[in-house]
Coordinates of C-alpha atoms in Angstrom, one line a residue:
M1140 CA 13.5 34.4 1.5
A1141 CA 15.8 35.8 4.6
S1142 CA 20.1 36.4 3.2
E1143 CA 20.7 33.3 5.2
D1144 CA 18.3 31.0 4.2
I1145 CA 19.3 32.5 1.0
A1146 CA 23.0 31.4 1.8
K1147 CA 21.5 27.3 3.3
L1148 CA 19.6 26.7 -0.2
A1149 CA 23.2 27.9 -1.9
E1150 CA 25.5 25.6 -0.1
T1151 CA 22.8 22.5 -0.6
L1152 CA 22.9 22.9 -4.1
A1153 CA 26.1 23.1 -4.2
K1154 CA 26.2 20.0 -2.8
T1155 CA 23.9 18.5 -5.6
Q1156 CA 24.4 15.7 -7.0
V1157 CA 25.7 15.4 -10.9
A1158 CA 26.3 12.7 -13.1
G1159 CA 25.4 11.0 -16.1
G1160 CA 22.8 12.9 -17.8
Q1161 CA 20.5 13.1 -14.1
L1162 CA 20.9 16.2 -12.3
S1163 CA 19.7 15.2 -8.5
F1164 CA 18.5 17.6 -6.0
K1165 CA 17.4 13.8 -3.6
G1166 CA 16.6 14.8 -0.1
K1167 CA 17.8 18.3 -0.1
S1168 CA 14.6 19.3 1.8
L1169 CA 14.7 22.8 -0.3
K1170 CA 11.1 24.9 0.6
L1171 CA 10.3 25.5 -2.6
N1172 CA 7.0 28.5 -2.6
T1173 CA 8.1 31.6 -4.5
A1174 CA 9.9 32.3 -7.9
E1175 CA 12.3 33.3 -5.7
D1176 CA 12.8 30.3 -3.6
A1177 CA 13.2 28.2 -6.9
K1178 CA 15.7 30.5 -8.4
D1179 CA 18.9 28.3 -7.7
V1180 CA 17.0 25.4 -8.8
I1181 CA 16.4 26.8 -12.0
K1182 CA 19.7 28.2 -12.8
E1183 CA 21.2 24.5 -12.7
I1184 CA 18.7 23.2 -14.1
E1185 CA 19.2 25.6 -17.9
D1186 CA 22.7 24.9 -17.9
F1187 CA 22.2 21.8 -17.2
D1188 CA 23.8 20.4 -20.8
G1189 CA 22.1 17.5 -22.1
L1190 CA 19.0 16.4 -18.4
E1191 CA 18.0 13.1 -19.8
A1192 CA 16.8 12.9 -15.8
L1193 CA 15.5 15.4 -12.8
R1194 CA 15.5 13.8 -9.6
L1195 CA 13.0 16.4 -6.6
E1196 CA 12.0 13.7 -4.2
G1197 CA 12.7 15.0 -0.3
N1198 CA 11.5 18.8 -1.4
T1199 CA 8.9 20.4 -1.4
V1200 CA 7.3 22.3 -4.0
G1201 CA 4.3 25.2 -4.7
V1202 CA 2.3 26.1 -7.1
E1203 CA 4.6 29.4 -8.0
A1204 CA 7.8 27.4 -8.0
A1205 CA 6.3 24.4 -10.0
R1206 CA 5.6 27.2 -12.7
V1207 CA 8.7 28.3 -12.9
I1208 CA 10.5 25.1 -13.3
A1209 CA 8.7 23.4 -15.3
K1210 CA 8.9 26.9 -17.8
A1211 CA 13.2 26.3 -17.1
L1212 CA 11.6 22.7 -18.0
E1213 CA 10.7 23.7 -22.2
K1214 CA 14.1 23.8 -23.0
K1215 CA 15.3 20.4 -21.9
S1216 CA 13.2 17.9 -25.0
E1217 CA 15.8 14.7 -23.7
L1218 CA 14.6 14.5 -20.4
K1219 CA 13.4 11.4 -19.9
R1220 CA 13.1 10.0 -16.6
C1221 CA 11.2 11.7 -13.5
H1222 CA 12.1 11.1 -10.1
W1223 CA 8.8 13.4 -8.5
S1224 CA 8.1 11.1 -5.3
D1225 CA 6.9 13.4 -1.4
M1226 CA 7.8 16.3 -3.2
F1227 CA 4.4 17.7 -1.7
T1228 CA 5.1 17.4 1.7
G1229 CA 3.1 19.7 4.4
R1230 CA 1.4 20.7 1.0
L1231 CA -3.0 21.3 0.6
R1232 CA -3.6 19.2 -1.8
S1233 CA -5.8 22.0 -3.7
E1234 CA -1.8 22.5 -4.6
I1235 CA -0.9 20.1 -6.2
P1236 CA -3.1 19.8 -8.8
P1237 CA -1.9 23.2 -10.4
A1238 CA 1.8 22.6 -9.3
L1239 CA 1.4 19.2 -11.6
I1240 CA -0.7 20.7 -14.3
S1241 CA 2.3 23.3 -14.8
L1242 CA 5.1 20.8 -15.0
G1243 CA 3.5 18.2 -17.1
E1244 CA 3.5 21.3 -19.5
G1245 CA 6.4 21.4 -19.4
L1246 CA 7.4 18.4 -20.6
I1247 CA 5.2 18.7 -22.9
T1248 CA 6.3 22.1 -24.4
A1249 CA 9.6 20.7 -24.6
G1250 CA 8.2 17.7 -26.3
A1251 CA 10.1 15.5 -24.2
Q1252 CA 9.6 11.3 -24.5
L1253 CA 9.6 10.2 -21.3
V1254 CA 10.5 6.0 -20.0
E1255 CA 10.3 7.2 -16.5
L1256 CA 7.8 9.0 -14.5
D1257 CA 7.3 8.3 -10.9
L1258 CA 4.9 9.9 -8.5
S1259 CA 4.8 8.4 -5.8
D1260 CA 4.5 9.1 -2.1
N1261 CA 2.9 12.1 -3.1
A1262 CA -0.8 12.1 -1.2
F1263 CA -2.5 13.7 -4.2
G1264 CA -6.0 11.7 -4.1
P1265 CA -8.3 11.7 -7.2
D1266 CA -8.2 15.3 -7.5
G1267 CA -3.8 14.8 -8.4
V1268 CA -4.6 11.7 -10.8
R1269 CA -6.0 14.9 -13.0
G1270 CA -3.1 16.8 -12.5
F1271 CA -1.1 14.5 -14.8
E1272 CA -3.7 13.3 -16.4
A1273 CA -3.1 15.8 -19.8
L1274 CA 1.0 14.7 -19.7
L1275 CA -0.4 11.1 -19.5
K1276 CA -2.4 11.2 -22.7
S1277 CA 0.1 13.1 -24.7
S1278 CA 2.8 12.2 -26.9
T1279 CA 5.2 12.7 -24.2
C1280 CA 4.5 9.9 -22.7
F1281 CA 3.9 7.3 -26.0
T1282 CA 6.9 6.5 -24.9
L1283 CA 6.5 6.0 -20.7
H1284 CA 8.2 2.6 -19.9
E1285 CA 8.2 2.8 -16.3
L1286 CA 4.8 4.3 -14.1
K1287 CA 5.5 3.8 -10.6
L1288 CA 2.4 5.9 -8.8
N1289 CA 2.8 4.3 -4.6
N1290 CA 1.3 6.1 -1.7
C1291 CA -0.7 8.4 -3.7
G1292 CA -4.0 7.7 -2.2
M1293 CA -5.9 8.0 -5.8
G1294 CA -8.6 6.4 -5.0
V1295 CA -11.7 4.4 -7.4
G1296 CA -12.3 7.7 -9.1
G1297 CA -8.8 8.4 -9.6
G1298 CA -8.1 4.8 -10.6
K1299 CA -10.3 5.4 -13.2
I1300 CA -9.0 8.7 -14.7
L1301 CA -5.8 7.1 -14.6
A1302 CA -7.0 4.1 -16.4
A1303 CA -8.8 6.3 -19.1
A1304 CA -5.7 8.1 -19.6
L1305 CA -3.1 4.8 -20.1
T1306 CA -6.2 3.3 -22.8
E1307 CA -6.2 7.1 -24.6
C1308 CA -2.2 7.1 -24.8
H1309 CA -2.3 3.7 -25.9
R1310 CA -5.0 4.8 -28.6
K1311 CA -3.3 8.1 -29.7
S1312 CA 0.2 6.1 -29.5
S1313 CA -0.9 3.2 -31.5
A1314 CA -1.9 5.3 -34.7
Q1315 CA 1.5 6.8 -35.2
G1316 CA 2.7 3.6 -35.7
K1317 CA 4.3 3.2 -31.6
P1318 CA 2.0 1.6 -29.7
L1319 CA 2.7 2.5 -25.4
A1320 CA 4.7 -0.8 -24.4
L1321 CA 4.1 0.1 -20.6
K1322 CA 6.6 -2.8 -18.5
V1323 CA 6.4 -0.7 -15.2
F1324 CA 3.1 0.2 -13.2
M1325 CA 3.7 0.7 -9.2
A1326 CA 0.1 1.7 -7.9
G1327 CA 0.3 0.0 -4.2
R1328 CA -1.8 1.4 -1.6
N1329 CA -3.9 4.0 -3.7
R1330 CA -7.4 2.4 -1.9
L1331 CA -8.6 1.6 -5.1
E1332 CA -10.2 -1.2 -4.3
N1333 CA -12.1 -3.6 -6.8
D1334 CA -13.5 -0.8 -9.4
G1335 CA -10.6 0.7 -9.2
A1336 CA -8.9 -2.2 -10.2
T1337 CA -11.4 -3.5 -12.9
A1338 CA -10.8 -0.2 -14.9
L1339 CA -7.1 -0.3 -15.5
A1340 CA -7.6 -4.5 -15.5
E1341 CA -9.0 -2.8 -19.0
A1342 CA -6.4 -0.8 -19.8
F1343 CA -3.5 -3.4 -18.6
G1344 CA -5.4 -5.6 -21.2
I1345 CA -5.5 -2.9 -24.4
I1346 CA -1.8 -2.3 -23.5
G1347 CA -0.9 -5.8 -23.5
T1348 CA 3.5 -5.5 -22.1
L1349 CA 3.4 -5.2 -19.1
E1350 CA 6.2 -6.9 -17.0
E1351 CA 5.8 -5.9 -13.2
V1352 CA 3.0 -5.1 -11.8
H1353 CA 3.0 -3.3 -8.3
M1354 CA -0.4 -3.2 -6.1
P1355 CA -0.4 -4.2 -2.5
Q1356 CA -2.7 -3.0 -0.6
N1357 CA -6.1 -1.7 -2.0
G1358 CA -9.3 -3.1 -0.9
I1359 CA -8.9 -4.7 -3.7
N1360 CA -11.8 -8.4 -3.3
H1361 CA -12.0 -11.1 -5.3
P1362 CA -13.6 -9.2 -8.4
G1363 CA -11.7 -7.6 -9.0
V1364 CA -8.9 -9.8 -8.0
T1365 CA -10.3 -12.2 -11.9
A1366 CA -9.8 -8.7 -13.8
L1367 CA -7.0 -8.1 -12.9
A1368 CA -5.3 -12.0 -12.8
Q1369 CA -7.5 -12.1 -16.7
A1370 CA -5.4 -8.9 -17.7
F1371 CA -2.4 -10.7 -16.8
A1372 CA -3.1 -13.5 -19.1
I1373 CA -2.8 -11.4 -22.0
N1374 CA 0.1 -9.9 -20.9
P1375 CA 2.7 -13.2 -21.8
L1376 CA 6.1 -10.6 -20.5
L1377 CA 5.5 -10.0 -16.9
R1378 CA 8.0 -11.9 -14.1
V1379 CA 6.6 -9.8 -11.5
I1380 CA 3.5 -9.5 -9.8
N1381 CA 3.2 -8.5 -6.5
L1382 CA -0.8 -8.2 -5.0
N1383 CA 0.0 -8.3 -1.1
D1384 CA -2.6 -7.9 1.0
N1385 CA -5.6 -7.8 -1.3
T1386 CA -9.0 -9.7 -0.2
F1387 CA -8.4 -13.1 -3.3
T1388 CA -10.1 -15.6 -1.1
E1389 CA -10.6 -19.2 -3.5
K1390 CA -12.8 -17.3 -5.8
G1391 CA -9.8 -14.9 -7.0
A1392 CA -6.7 -17.1 -6.2
V1393 CA -8.4 -19.8 -8.3
A1394 CA -8.9 -16.9 -11.5
M1395 CA -5.1 -16.0 -10.6
A1396 CA -3.8 -19.6 -10.3
K1397 CA -5.8 -20.4 -14.4
T1398 CA -3.8 -17.2 -15.4
L1399 CA -0.6 -18.3 -14.4
K1400 CA -0.8 -21.4 -16.3
A1401 CA -0.2 -19.4 -19.0
L1402 CA 2.7 -17.7 -17.9
R1403 CA 6.4 -18.5 -18.5
Q1404 CA 8.2 -15.4 -17.5
V1405 CA 6.8 -15.4 -13.9
E1406 CA 10.1 -14.9 -11.6
V1407 CA 8.4 -13.5 -8.5
I1408 CA 5.0 -14.2 -6.7
N1409 CA 3.9 -12.4 -3.6
F1410 CA 0.4 -13.2 -2.8
G1411 CA 1.4 -12.5 1.1
D1412 CA -1.8 -11.7 3.1
C1413 CA -4.4 -12.4 -0.1
L1414 CA -6.5 -14.9 2.6
V1415 CA -5.5 -17.0 -0.3
R1416 CA -6.9 -19.6 2.2
S1417 CA -6.2 -23.9 1.8
K1418 CA -8.5 -24.3 -1.7
G1419 CA -6.7 -21.2 -4.0
A1420 CA -3.2 -22.5 -2.3
V1421 CA -4.3 -25.6 -3.6
A1422 CA -4.8 -24.2 -7.0
I1423 CA -1.5 -22.7 -7.4
A1424 CA 0.0 -25.0 -6.3
D1425 CA -0.9 -26.6 -9.5
A1426 CA -0.4 -24.0 -11.6
V1427 CA 3.4 -23.5 -10.1
H1428 CA 3.7 -27.6 -10.7
G1429 CA 3.2 -27.3 -14.8
G1430 CA 4.8 -24.8 -15.5
L1431 CA 6.7 -21.4 -13.5
P1432 CA 10.3 -22.5 -14.7
K1433 CA 11.6 -18.5 -14.2
L1434 CA 9.6 -18.7 -10.8
K1435 CA 12.3 -17.1 -8.5
E1436 CA 10.1 -16.3 -5.5
L1437 CA 6.5 -17.4 -4.1
N1438 CA 5.1 -15.9 -1.0
L1439 CA 2.2 -17.0 0.2
S1440 CA 2.2 -16.1 3.1
F1441 CA -0.4 -15.2 5.8
G1442 CA -3.4 -16.9 3.9
E1443 CA -5.3 -18.6 6.3
I1444 CA -3.1 -22.1 5.1
K1445 CA -3.5 -25.9 6.3
R1446 CA -1.2 -28.1 6.1
D1447 CA -1.7 -30.1 3.4
A1448 CA -2.4 -27.1 1.2
A1449 CA 1.1 -25.6 1.8
L1450 CA 2.3 -29.6 2.0
S1451 CA 1.4 -29.1 -1.5
V1452 CA 2.8 -25.4 -2.5
A1453 CA 5.9 -27.2 -1.3
E1454 CA 6.1 -29.5 -3.9
A1455 CA 5.1 -28.1 -6.3
V1456 CA 8.5 -25.9 -6.4
A1457 CA 10.3 -29.5 -6.9
D1458 CA 11.8 -28.7 -9.9
K1459 CA 11.7 -24.8 -9.5
V1460 CA 15.8 -24.8 -10.4
E1461 CA 16.5 -21.1 -9.9
L1462 CA 13.7 -20.5 -6.5
E1463 CA 15.2 -18.7 -4.4
K1464 CA 12.6 -18.4 -1.7
L1465 CA 8.9 -19.7 -0.8
D1466 CA 7.3 -18.0 2.2
L1467 CA 5.0 -19.1 4.0
N1468 CA 4.4 -17.7 6.9
G1469 CA 1.6 -16.8 9.2
N1470 CA -0.5 -19.6 8.2
N1471 CA -2.3 -22.6 9.4
L1472 CA -0.1 -25.5 9.9
G1473 CA 0.8 -26.2 13.3
E1474 CA 4.4 -27.3 14.6
E1475 CA 4.3 -30.5 13.2
G1476 CA 2.7 -29.3 9.8
C1477 CA 5.8 -26.7 9.8
E1478 CA 8.2 -29.7 11.0
Q1479 CA 6.9 -31.6 7.5
L1480 CA 6.9 -28.5 5.2
Q1481 CA 10.7 -28.6 5.9
E1482 CA 11.1 -32.3 5.5
V1483 CA 9.5 -31.8 2.5
L1484 CA 11.8 -29.6 1.2
D1485 CA 14.5 -30.8 2.6
G1486 CA 14.0 -34.0 0.7
F1487 CA 14.4 -32.0 -2.5
N1488 CA 17.9 -29.8 -2.1
M1489 CA 16.3 -26.8 -1.2
A1490 CA 14.5 -26.4 3.1
K1491 CA 17.5 -22.9 2.1
V1492 CA 14.2 -21.2 0.0
L1493 CA 12.7 -21.2 2.7
A1494 CA 11.3 -18.5 4.7
S1495 CA 10.5 -18.4 7.9
L1496 CA 8.2 -19.6 9.8
S1497 CA 8.0 -17.8 13.6
D1498 CA 4.4 -16.2 13.1
D1499 CA 2.6 -19.1 12.4
E1500 CA -0.7 -19.4 14.1
G1501 CA -1.2 -23.2 14.4
E1502 CA -3.1 -25.5 13.1
D1503 CA -6.9 -24.0 12.9
D1504 CA -10.0 -26.6 13.1
E1505 CA -12.7 -24.2 11.7
D1506 CA -14.5 -25.4 8.9
E1507 CA -12.8 -23.0 6.4
D1508 CA -16.2 -23.1 3.7
E1509 CA -18.3 -22.0 6.1
D1510 CA -15.6 -18.8 6.5
E1511 CA -15.8 -19.0 2.6
E1512 CA -19.9 -19.0 2.2
E1513 CA -20.5 -15.8 4.5
E1514 CA -17.9 -14.1 2.5
E1515 CA -19.7 -15.2 0.0
E1516 CA -22.9 -14.1 0.6
E1517 CA -21.1 -10.9 1.8
E1518 CA -19.6 -9.9 -1.8
E1519 CA -22.6 -10.6 -2.7
E1520 CA -23.9 -7.2 -3.6
E1521 CA -22.3 -5.2 -6.0
P1522 CA -22.3 -2.4 -7.0
Q1523 CA -23.7 -1.3 -10.3
P1524 CA -21.2 -0.5 -12.9
G1525 CA -20.5 3.6 -11.9
E1526 CA -21.4 3.0 -8.7
R1527 CA -18.4 2.8 -6.1
R1528 CA -19.1 0.3 -3.4
E1529 CA -21.3 1.5 0.0
R1530 CA -20.2 -1.3 2.4
P1531 CA -21.8 -0.5 6.4
T1532 CA -20.2 1.1 8.6
A1533 CA -20.7 -1.6 11.6
P1534 CA -17.5 -3.9 12.0
P1535 CA -19.7 -7.4 12.2
R1536 CA -20.9 -9.4 9.2
K1537 CA -23.8 -9.8 9.7
M1538 CA -25.2 -14.0 8.3
L1539 CA -28.7 -12.6 6.7
D1540 CA -30.8 -15.4 4.9
P1541 CA -29.9 -14.3 1.5
D1542 CA -34.6 -15.3 1.1
G1543 CA -35.8 -13.8 4.6
G1544 CA -33.7 -11.2 5.4
E1545 CA -33.7 -13.2 8.8
P1546 CA -31.0 -14.6 10.4
A1547 CA -29.2 -17.5 9.9
P1548 CA -29.4 -20.8 11.5
V1549 CA -26.3 -20.5 14.2
L1550 CA -24.6 -23.6 12.9
S1551 CA -23.9 -20.9 9.5
S1552 CA -21.5 -18.8 11.4
P1553 CA -17.7 -18.9 11.9
P1554 CA -17.2 -19.8 15.1
P1555 CA -17.1 -16.6 18.0
A1556 CA -12.8 -15.2 17.9
D1557 CA -11.5 -14.8 21.9
V1558 CA -10.3 -11.4 23.0
S1559 CA -6.9 -12.7 24.1
T1560 CA -6.2 -14.9 20.7
F1561 CA -6.9 -11.6 19.4
L1562 CA -4.7 -9.7 21.1
A1563 CA -2.1 -11.9 20.7
F1564 CA -2.3 -13.2 16.7
P1565 CA -4.2 -9.8 15.5
S1566 CA -5.0 -9.9 12.6
P1567 CA -8.5 -8.7 10.6
E1568 CA -10.5 -11.4 10.2
K1569 CA -10.2 -12.2 13.9
L1570 CA -11.8 -8.4 14.7
L1571 CA -14.2 -8.9 12.8
R1572 CA -15.2 -12.3 14.2
L1573 CA -15.1 -10.7 18.2
G1574 CA -18.6 -9.0 16.7
P1575 CA -20.3 -6.0 17.7
K1576 CA -19.0 -5.7 21.1
S1577 CA -15.7 -5.8 19.6
S1578 CA -14.8 -2.4 21.2
V1579 CA -15.7 -3.0 24.4
L1580 CA -14.5 -6.4 24.7
I1581 CA -11.1 -5.0 23.9
A1582 CA -11.3 -2.2 26.1
Q1583 CA -11.9 -4.6 29.2
Q1584 CA -8.4 -6.8 28.9
T1585 CA -7.0 -4.2 28.1
D1586 CA -5.3 -2.1 31.7
T1587 CA -5.8 1.5 30.9
S1588 CA -4.2 2.6 34.1
D1589 CA -1.2 1.2 32.5
P1590 CA 0.2 3.1 30.0
E1591 CA 2.4 0.5 28.3
K1592 CA -0.3 -1.3 27.7
V1593 CA -2.0 0.7 26.6
V1594 CA 0.6 1.5 24.0
S1595 CA 0.5 -2.3 23.5
A1596 CA -2.9 -2.8 22.8
F1597 CA -3.3 0.3 20.8
L1598 CA -1.2 -1.0 18.2
K1599 CA -2.0 -4.1 17.9
V1600 CA -5.6 -3.2 16.8
S1601 CA -4.0 -0.3 14.8
S1602 CA -1.7 -2.8 13.3
V1603 CA -4.7 -5.0 11.0
F1604 CA -6.0 -1.7 9.9
K1605 CA -7.2 -1.8 6.4
D1606 CA -8.8 0.4 4.0
E1607 CA -11.0 -1.9 3.2
A1608 CA -14.8 -0.2 5.2
T1609 CA -15.6 -3.0 7.6
V1610 CA -11.6 -3.5 8.6
R1611 CA -11.0 0.1 8.8
S1612 CA -14.5 0.6 11.0
A1613 CA -13.9 -2.0 13.0
V1614 CA -9.4 -0.4 14.2
Q1615 CA -11.2 3.2 14.6
D1616 CA -14.4 2.0 16.7
A1617 CA -11.9 -0.6 19.3
V1618 CA -9.3 2.5 18.4
D1619 CA -12.7 4.9 20.3
T1620 CA -13.7 3.0 22.7
L1621 CA -9.8 1.7 24.2
M1622 CA -9.0 5.6 23.9
K1623 CA -11.6 6.7 25.3
K1624 CA -11.6 5.5 28.5
A1625 CA -8.4 5.1 28.7
F1626 CA -7.4 9.9 28.5
S1627 CA -10.7 10.1 30.3
S1628 CA -8.9 8.3 33.6
S1629 CA -7.6 10.5 36.3
S1630 CA -4.9 8.7 37.1
F1631 CA -4.0 7.7 33.0
N1632 CA -1.2 9.0 32.5
S1633 CA -0.8 10.5 28.9
N1634 CA 2.2 11.6 28.7
A1635 CA 3.1 8.9 29.6
F1636 CA 1.4 7.2 27.1
L1637 CA 2.9 9.2 24.0
T1638 CA 5.8 8.6 24.6
R1639 CA 6.1 4.9 25.2
L1640 CA 3.5 5.0 22.0
L1641 CA 6.4 7.1 20.5
I1642 CA 8.8 4.3 21.4
H1643 CA 7.0 1.1 19.9
M1644 CA 6.8 3.7 16.6
G1645 CA 10.2 3.8 16.1
L1646 CA 10.1 8.1 16.8
L1647 CA 12.2 8.3 20.2
K1648 CA 15.0 6.7 21.2
S1649 CA 15.2 4.6 24.2
E1650 CA 17.4 3.3 27.3
D1651 CA 14.8 0.0 26.9
K1652 CA 16.2 -2.1 24.2
I1653 CA 12.7 -1.9 22.8
K1654 CA 12.4 -3.7 19.2
A1655 CA 10.5 -0.9 16.8
I1656 CA 7.7 -1.9 14.6
A1657 CA 8.3 -2.9 11.4
N1658 CA 5.2 -0.9 9.3
L1659 CA 3.6 2.3 11.0
Y1660 CA 1.0 2.6 8.2
G1661 CA -2.0 1.5 10.9
P1662 CA -1.0 3.3 13.4
L1663 CA -0.3 6.1 11.3
M1664 CA -3.8 5.6 10.1
A1665 CA -5.5 5.2 13.3
L1666 CA -3.5 8.2 14.9
N1667 CA -4.9 10.2 12.6
H1668 CA -8.3 9.3 13.3
M1669 CA -8.1 8.8 16.8
V1670 CA -6.4 12.7 17.0
Q1671 CA -9.6 14.0 15.5
Q1672 CA -12.2 13.3 18.1
E1673 CA -12.6 15.1 21.2
Y1674 CA -12.0 12.4 23.7
F1675 CA -7.7 13.0 22.4
P1676 CA -6.4 16.0 24.6
K1677 CA -5.4 18.4 22.1
A1678 CA -1.9 19.5 23.8
L1679 CA -0.7 15.5 22.7
A1680 CA -1.0 17.5 19.8
P1681 CA 2.7 19.7 19.2
L1682 CA 4.2 16.8 21.1
L1683 CA 3.0 14.5 18.1
L1684 CA 3.5 16.4 15.3
A1685 CA 7.4 17.0 15.8
F1686 CA 8.1 13.5 16.3
V1687 CA 6.5 13.1 13.0
T1688 CA 7.6 16.0 11.0
K1689 CA 11.8 14.0 11.7
P1690 CA 12.9 12.9 9.3
N1691 CA 12.0 8.7 9.0
G1692 CA 12.9 5.8 7.6
A1693 CA 9.8 4.0 8.7
L1694 CA 7.6 7.0 7.9
E1695 CA 8.8 7.6 4.7
S1696 CA 7.8 4.1 3.5
C1697 CA 4.9 5.3 4.2
S1698 CA 4.3 8.6 3.5
F1699 CA 0.6 9.1 2.3
A1700 CA -0.7 7.6 5.8
R1701 CA 2.2 9.9 7.1
H1702 CA 1.2 13.0 5.0
N1703 CA -3.0 12.9 6.0
L1704 CA -1.5 12.6 9.9
L1705 CA 1.2 16.0 9.3
Q1706 CA -2.7 17.5 7.9
T1707 CA -4.1 16.3 10.4
L1708 CA -2.4 18.1 13.1
Y1709 CA -1.5 21.4 11.6
K1710 CA -5.3 21.9 11.7
V1711 CA -6.3 20.9 15.9

């Protein structure tokens, strides 16, 4: 390490925050590869008497540096909180497990009694869970109250490992007369799917002390949702349930509604973008009407809920005196339905709790039952225990006669979606309904000679990205067809495309007043796929890498997708 680098590191460490038993290196962008790199960090730790919280977020720690930091932690028995999110940026996945193992061993040796462990935004995958498995099973975590694992890419395998470790922790701690009393569990954007969620649900049912569960964007369908609902029913202290952007359908919503009737402490329910549909919304409304006296927030946005069902939800909250927010945006109310909804709430003097309805998709005359039947046919093919769900790679959903394997009558299929409707109001369901030619239709609808229009189409397609295999495949196919057509044209300005894309993503400033998109997860995942394809101009990779590497709040909130893209760009 050069002397000027050491001087810079020393200056950074001089600004380290020290307060109330907490030592913080948060956001210092320290690159700790070797023992020498970590020398000053170690000294700070060793010299800190009564260390109760250590913040390492926003730095990058290598295997050797982790080993010596762990050695310093061996004498810190009073350590209770480890804020270790986003501390492996730019590291190979193979480096993360041994680094975590070392840090865990340091805590175990110290005899620390943790109450909070935050490893979010580290993109370590299933193998990374093995890295802190021993720590979770040890007495150091018998006292754990908060476990935060957002954006870690654990997958089904990691979810099962985690569930087994939590179960073992509860068993061993119970044997000592002080059972694990976990209160907060966060594992958003981890691709847990049904099997991972079901395994965790079993652990939750054993623990029974949860107060907050956050598991958004995990590709969980109704079997997994139902398993979670059954586990929540035996966690009577639950206050916050956040399952945003999973797929309930009526079955999952009804199961969850049944559980809500048994809970009395719930304050926040976030089932936004969960496709609860009208029947599911009515079931939830019934649960709200009959209980949940402490409810403060109810989010049923973007769930394909029609007017009458939405009005049932509004009527159900009439006596919720603590309600602060009701979100029914992005459903199918129509202009008249929106007005009626506001009138109903105004009649209860609760109009102020209603969130914006600006993204309402208008009245939908489609037969919801047919959509439900189609989805149920697809979901009936559940994997055997221990098997990972394999989904077809083709984006269209084929309606098959369950007996003969032949195409079902045309009347049982949902009406085909229109390309212009999808591009105007994108959703995963609309993309899938475009059928097997969705990618071609979108490319034909887009003027690929105009970089701005290509950017617009790319962002709309990628905005509906989900980790669920059918949606992911449909998005990738549409991106491939669109971008291959654009990049293969001699008149297409690739540099202008990337510039405009960066502007719309909020990564590059512009004199034009362009509002950056709010969620970069889908675009980043689509970019990660696109840059690996032969049609992508490799000359654009360095520029993209430069902007994705820069500090940015929107990127940091999607660190799993960002990390994947960075790893890919380094190899291009």
